[in-house]
Tab-separated table of C-alpha atoms in Angstrom:
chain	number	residue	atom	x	y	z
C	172	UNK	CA	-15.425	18.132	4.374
C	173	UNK	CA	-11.851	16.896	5.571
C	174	UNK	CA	-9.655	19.492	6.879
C	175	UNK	CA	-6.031	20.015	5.418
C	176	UNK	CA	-3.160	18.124	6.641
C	177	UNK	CA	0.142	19.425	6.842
C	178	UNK	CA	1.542	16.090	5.528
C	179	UNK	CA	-0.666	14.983	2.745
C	180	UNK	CA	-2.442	17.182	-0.105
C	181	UNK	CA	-5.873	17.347	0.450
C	182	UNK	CA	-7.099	15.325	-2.619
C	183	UNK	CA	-6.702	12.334	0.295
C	184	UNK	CA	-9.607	13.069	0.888
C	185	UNK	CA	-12.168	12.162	-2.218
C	186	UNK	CA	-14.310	9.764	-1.947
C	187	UNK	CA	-13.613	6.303	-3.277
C	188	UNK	CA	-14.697	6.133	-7.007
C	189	UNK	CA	-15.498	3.035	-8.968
C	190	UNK	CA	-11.917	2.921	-10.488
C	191	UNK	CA	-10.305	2.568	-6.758
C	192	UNK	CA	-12.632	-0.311	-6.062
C	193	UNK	CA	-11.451	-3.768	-6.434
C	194	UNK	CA	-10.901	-4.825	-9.799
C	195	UNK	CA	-11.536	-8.441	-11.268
C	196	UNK	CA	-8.830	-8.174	-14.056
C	197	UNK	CA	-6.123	-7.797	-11.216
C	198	UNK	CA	-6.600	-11.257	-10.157
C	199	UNK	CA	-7.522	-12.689	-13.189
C	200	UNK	CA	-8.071	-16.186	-11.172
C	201	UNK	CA	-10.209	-15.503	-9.212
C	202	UNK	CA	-13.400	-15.381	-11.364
C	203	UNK	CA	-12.196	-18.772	-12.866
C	204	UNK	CA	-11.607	-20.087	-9.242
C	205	UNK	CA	-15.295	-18.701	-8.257
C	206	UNK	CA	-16.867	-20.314	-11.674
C	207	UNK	CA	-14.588	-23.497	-10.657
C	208	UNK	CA	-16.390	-24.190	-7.252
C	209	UNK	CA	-19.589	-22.885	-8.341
C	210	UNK	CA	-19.546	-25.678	-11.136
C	211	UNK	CA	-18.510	-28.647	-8.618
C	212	UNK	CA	-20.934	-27.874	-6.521
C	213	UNK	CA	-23.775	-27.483	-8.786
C	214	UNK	CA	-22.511	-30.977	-10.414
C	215	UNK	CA	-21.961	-32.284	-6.796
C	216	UNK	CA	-25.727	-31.219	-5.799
C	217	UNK	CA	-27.451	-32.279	-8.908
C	218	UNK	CA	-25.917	-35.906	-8.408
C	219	UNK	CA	-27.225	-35.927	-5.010
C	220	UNK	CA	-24.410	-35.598	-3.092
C	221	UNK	CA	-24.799	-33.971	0.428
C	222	UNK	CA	-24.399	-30.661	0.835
C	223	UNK	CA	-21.778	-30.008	3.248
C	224	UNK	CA	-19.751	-32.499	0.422
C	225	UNK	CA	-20.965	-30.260	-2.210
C	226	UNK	CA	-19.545	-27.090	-0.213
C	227	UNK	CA	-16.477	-28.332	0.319
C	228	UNK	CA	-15.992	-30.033	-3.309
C	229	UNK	CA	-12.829	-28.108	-4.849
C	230	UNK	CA	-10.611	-29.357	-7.734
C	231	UNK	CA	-7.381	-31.032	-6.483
C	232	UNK	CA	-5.631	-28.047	-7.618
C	233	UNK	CA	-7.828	-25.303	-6.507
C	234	UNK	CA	-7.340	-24.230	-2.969
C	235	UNK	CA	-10.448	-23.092	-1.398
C	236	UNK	CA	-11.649	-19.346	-2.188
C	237	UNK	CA	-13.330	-16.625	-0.361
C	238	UNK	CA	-14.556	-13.632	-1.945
C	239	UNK	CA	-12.469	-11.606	0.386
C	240	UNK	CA	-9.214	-13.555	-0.321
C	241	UNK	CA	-6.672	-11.571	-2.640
C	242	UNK	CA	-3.351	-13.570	-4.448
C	243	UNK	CA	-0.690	-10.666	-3.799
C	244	UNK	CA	2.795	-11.239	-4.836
C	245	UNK	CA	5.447	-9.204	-3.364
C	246	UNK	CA	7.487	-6.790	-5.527
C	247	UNK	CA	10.567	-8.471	-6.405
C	248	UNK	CA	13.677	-7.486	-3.568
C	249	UNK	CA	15.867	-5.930	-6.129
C	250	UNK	CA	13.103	-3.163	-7.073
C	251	UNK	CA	12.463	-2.373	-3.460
C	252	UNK	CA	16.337	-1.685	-3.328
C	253	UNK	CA	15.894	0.710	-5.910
C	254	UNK	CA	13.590	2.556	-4.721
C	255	UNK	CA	14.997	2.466	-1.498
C	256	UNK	CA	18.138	3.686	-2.718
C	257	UNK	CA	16.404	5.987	-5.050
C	258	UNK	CA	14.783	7.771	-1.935
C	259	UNK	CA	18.061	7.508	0.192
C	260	UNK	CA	19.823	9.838	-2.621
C	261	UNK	CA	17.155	12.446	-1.600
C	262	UNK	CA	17.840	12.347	2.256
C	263	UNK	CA	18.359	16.447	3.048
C	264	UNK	CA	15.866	17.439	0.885
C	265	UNK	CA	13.282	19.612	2.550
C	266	UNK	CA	9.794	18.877	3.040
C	267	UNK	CA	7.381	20.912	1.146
C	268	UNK	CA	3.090	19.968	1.077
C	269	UNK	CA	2.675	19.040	-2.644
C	270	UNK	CA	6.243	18.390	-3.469
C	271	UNK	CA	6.870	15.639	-5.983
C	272	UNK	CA	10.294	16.227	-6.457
C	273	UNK	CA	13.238	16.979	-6.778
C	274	UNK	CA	13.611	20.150	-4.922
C	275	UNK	CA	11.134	19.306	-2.045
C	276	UNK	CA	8.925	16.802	-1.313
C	277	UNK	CA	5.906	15.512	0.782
C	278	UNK	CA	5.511	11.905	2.458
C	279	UNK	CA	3.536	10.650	-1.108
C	280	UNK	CA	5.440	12.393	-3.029
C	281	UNK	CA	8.751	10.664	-2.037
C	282	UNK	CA	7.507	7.582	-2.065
C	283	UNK	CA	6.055	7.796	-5.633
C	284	UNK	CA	9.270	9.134	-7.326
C	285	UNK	CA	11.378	6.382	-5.250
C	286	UNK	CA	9.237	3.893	-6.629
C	287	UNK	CA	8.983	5.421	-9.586
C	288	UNK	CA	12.837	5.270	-9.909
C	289	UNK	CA	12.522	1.466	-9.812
C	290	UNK	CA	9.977	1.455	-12.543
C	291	UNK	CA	6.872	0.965	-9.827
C	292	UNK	CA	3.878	3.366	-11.083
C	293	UNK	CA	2.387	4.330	-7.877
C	294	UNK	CA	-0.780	7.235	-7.398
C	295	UNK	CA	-0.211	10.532	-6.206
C	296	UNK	CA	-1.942	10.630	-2.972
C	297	UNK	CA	-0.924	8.242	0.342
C	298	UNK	CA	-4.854	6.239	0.827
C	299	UNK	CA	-4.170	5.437	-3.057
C	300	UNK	CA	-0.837	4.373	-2.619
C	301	UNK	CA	-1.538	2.269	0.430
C	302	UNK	CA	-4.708	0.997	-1.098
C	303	UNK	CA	-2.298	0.139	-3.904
C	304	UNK	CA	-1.089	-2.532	-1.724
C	305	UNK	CA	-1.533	-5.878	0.793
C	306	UNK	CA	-2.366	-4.322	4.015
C	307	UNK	CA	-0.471	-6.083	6.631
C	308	UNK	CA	0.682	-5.613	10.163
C	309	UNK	CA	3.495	-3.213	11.062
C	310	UNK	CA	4.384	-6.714	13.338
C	311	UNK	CA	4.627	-8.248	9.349
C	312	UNK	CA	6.457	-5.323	7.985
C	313	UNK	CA	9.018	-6.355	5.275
C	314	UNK	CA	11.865	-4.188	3.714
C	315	UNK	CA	10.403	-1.705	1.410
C	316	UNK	CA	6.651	-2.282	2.929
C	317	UNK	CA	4.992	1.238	2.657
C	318	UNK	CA	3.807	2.331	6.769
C	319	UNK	CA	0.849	4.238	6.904
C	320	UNK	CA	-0.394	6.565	9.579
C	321	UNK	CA	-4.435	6.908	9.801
C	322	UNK	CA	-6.681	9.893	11.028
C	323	UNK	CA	-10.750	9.153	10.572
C	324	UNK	CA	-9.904	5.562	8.420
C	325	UNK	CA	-7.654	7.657	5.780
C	326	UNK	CA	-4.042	7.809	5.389
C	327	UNK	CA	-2.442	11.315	6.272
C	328	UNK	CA	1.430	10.012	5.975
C	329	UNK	CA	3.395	7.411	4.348
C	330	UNK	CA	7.146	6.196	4.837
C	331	UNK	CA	8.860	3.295	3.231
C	332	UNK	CA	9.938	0.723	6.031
C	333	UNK	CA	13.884	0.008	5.802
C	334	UNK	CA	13.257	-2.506	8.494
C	335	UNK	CA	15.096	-2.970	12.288
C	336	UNK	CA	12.401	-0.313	13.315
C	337	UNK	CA	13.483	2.029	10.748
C	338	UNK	CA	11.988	4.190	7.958
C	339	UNK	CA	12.681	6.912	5.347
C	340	UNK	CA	9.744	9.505	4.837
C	341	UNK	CA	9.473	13.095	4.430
C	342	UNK	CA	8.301	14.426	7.491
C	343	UNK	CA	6.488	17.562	8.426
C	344	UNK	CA	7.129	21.337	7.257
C	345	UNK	CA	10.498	22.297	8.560
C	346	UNK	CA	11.614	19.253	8.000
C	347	UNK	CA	13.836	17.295	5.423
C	348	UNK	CA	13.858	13.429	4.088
C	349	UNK	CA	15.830	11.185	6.435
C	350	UNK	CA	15.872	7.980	7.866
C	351	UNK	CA	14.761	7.937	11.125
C	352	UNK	CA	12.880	5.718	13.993
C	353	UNK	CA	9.731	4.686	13.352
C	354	UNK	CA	6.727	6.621	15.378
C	355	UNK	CA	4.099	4.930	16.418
C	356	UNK	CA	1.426	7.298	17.099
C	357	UNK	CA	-1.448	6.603	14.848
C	358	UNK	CA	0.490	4.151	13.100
C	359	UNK	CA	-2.101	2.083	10.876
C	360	UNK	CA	0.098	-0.831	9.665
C	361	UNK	CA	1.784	-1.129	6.166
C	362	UNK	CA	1.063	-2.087	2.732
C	363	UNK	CA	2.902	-4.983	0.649
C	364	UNK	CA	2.674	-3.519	-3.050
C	365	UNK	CA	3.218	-6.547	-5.346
């Protein structure tokens, strides 16, 4: 059983189900990538070519695949201004566990109405909002990246990155939405939602 944390609802901590797992129709290219190499290198084997030629057989316009590889495009930079505007319009606003808005809100609950403002349908709850995106590095942060803060491999607390070291979040109880420095205590890295 997870304990309560005073920045996220407790719903972060469900376990996965099947519908939070990856998802072939979200990259509809890579089955037909997969299918692709699997094809040239049964061809390749079954007219005797060697296998390390078979393995590395790929159509000229196919770059090599792995099952873990994911295409991810980046949301486009005049969204992530909007819903980094949208969230800067709420700066003052106090913090309240649960709050989605607009009188209070918590870390996941700002982030989802901000993106929601720029027409970005994002889950309730931060691990489903970061798993809703590219994990990368904070290092690799970009404008409008979501940083994620980790306790036991789950997100407790998510902030939207406004770059130069900065972020917007809701904070804690007693506090209110701001910009401020980023922390780096149990900081995870960020997601790249695309």
């Amino acid at each position: 059983m997870c304990e309560r944390r005073h920045h996220e609802q407790t719903g972060v901590c469900r376990s996965r189900t099947p519908e939070r797992q990856a998802r072939s129709d979200r990259n509809p290219t890579r089955g037909a990538r997969a299918l692709t190499a699997a094809a040239v290198t049964a061809a390749a084997l079954a007219s005797g070519a060697a296998p390390a030629a078979a393995h590395t057989a790929q159509t000229p316009s196919s770059p090599p695949t792995t099952s873990a590889e994911r295409v991810h495009q980046a949301l486009p930079s005049d969204t992530v201004e909007e819903a980094i505007s949208a969230a800067e319009t709420q700066a003052g606003t106090p913090y309240a566990w649960g709050g989605t808005g607009p009188d209070s809100f918590d870390c996941s609950g700002l982030v989802q109405w901000a993106f929601g403002e720029a027409g970005v349908d994002l889950p309730r709850i931060a691990q489903d909002q970061v798993d809703q995106g590219e994990k990368v590095s904070y290092d690799n942060a970009q404008r409008g990246d979501l940083l994620y803060w980790e306790d036991g491999g789950m997100a407790y607390h998510v902030a939207i990155y406004l770059g130069d070291g900065r972020m917007i979040d809701a904070p804690r109880s007693g506090g209110d939405v701001g910009e401020r420095d980023v922390h780096h205590t149990n900081l995870a890295g960020a997601a790249r939602l695309g």
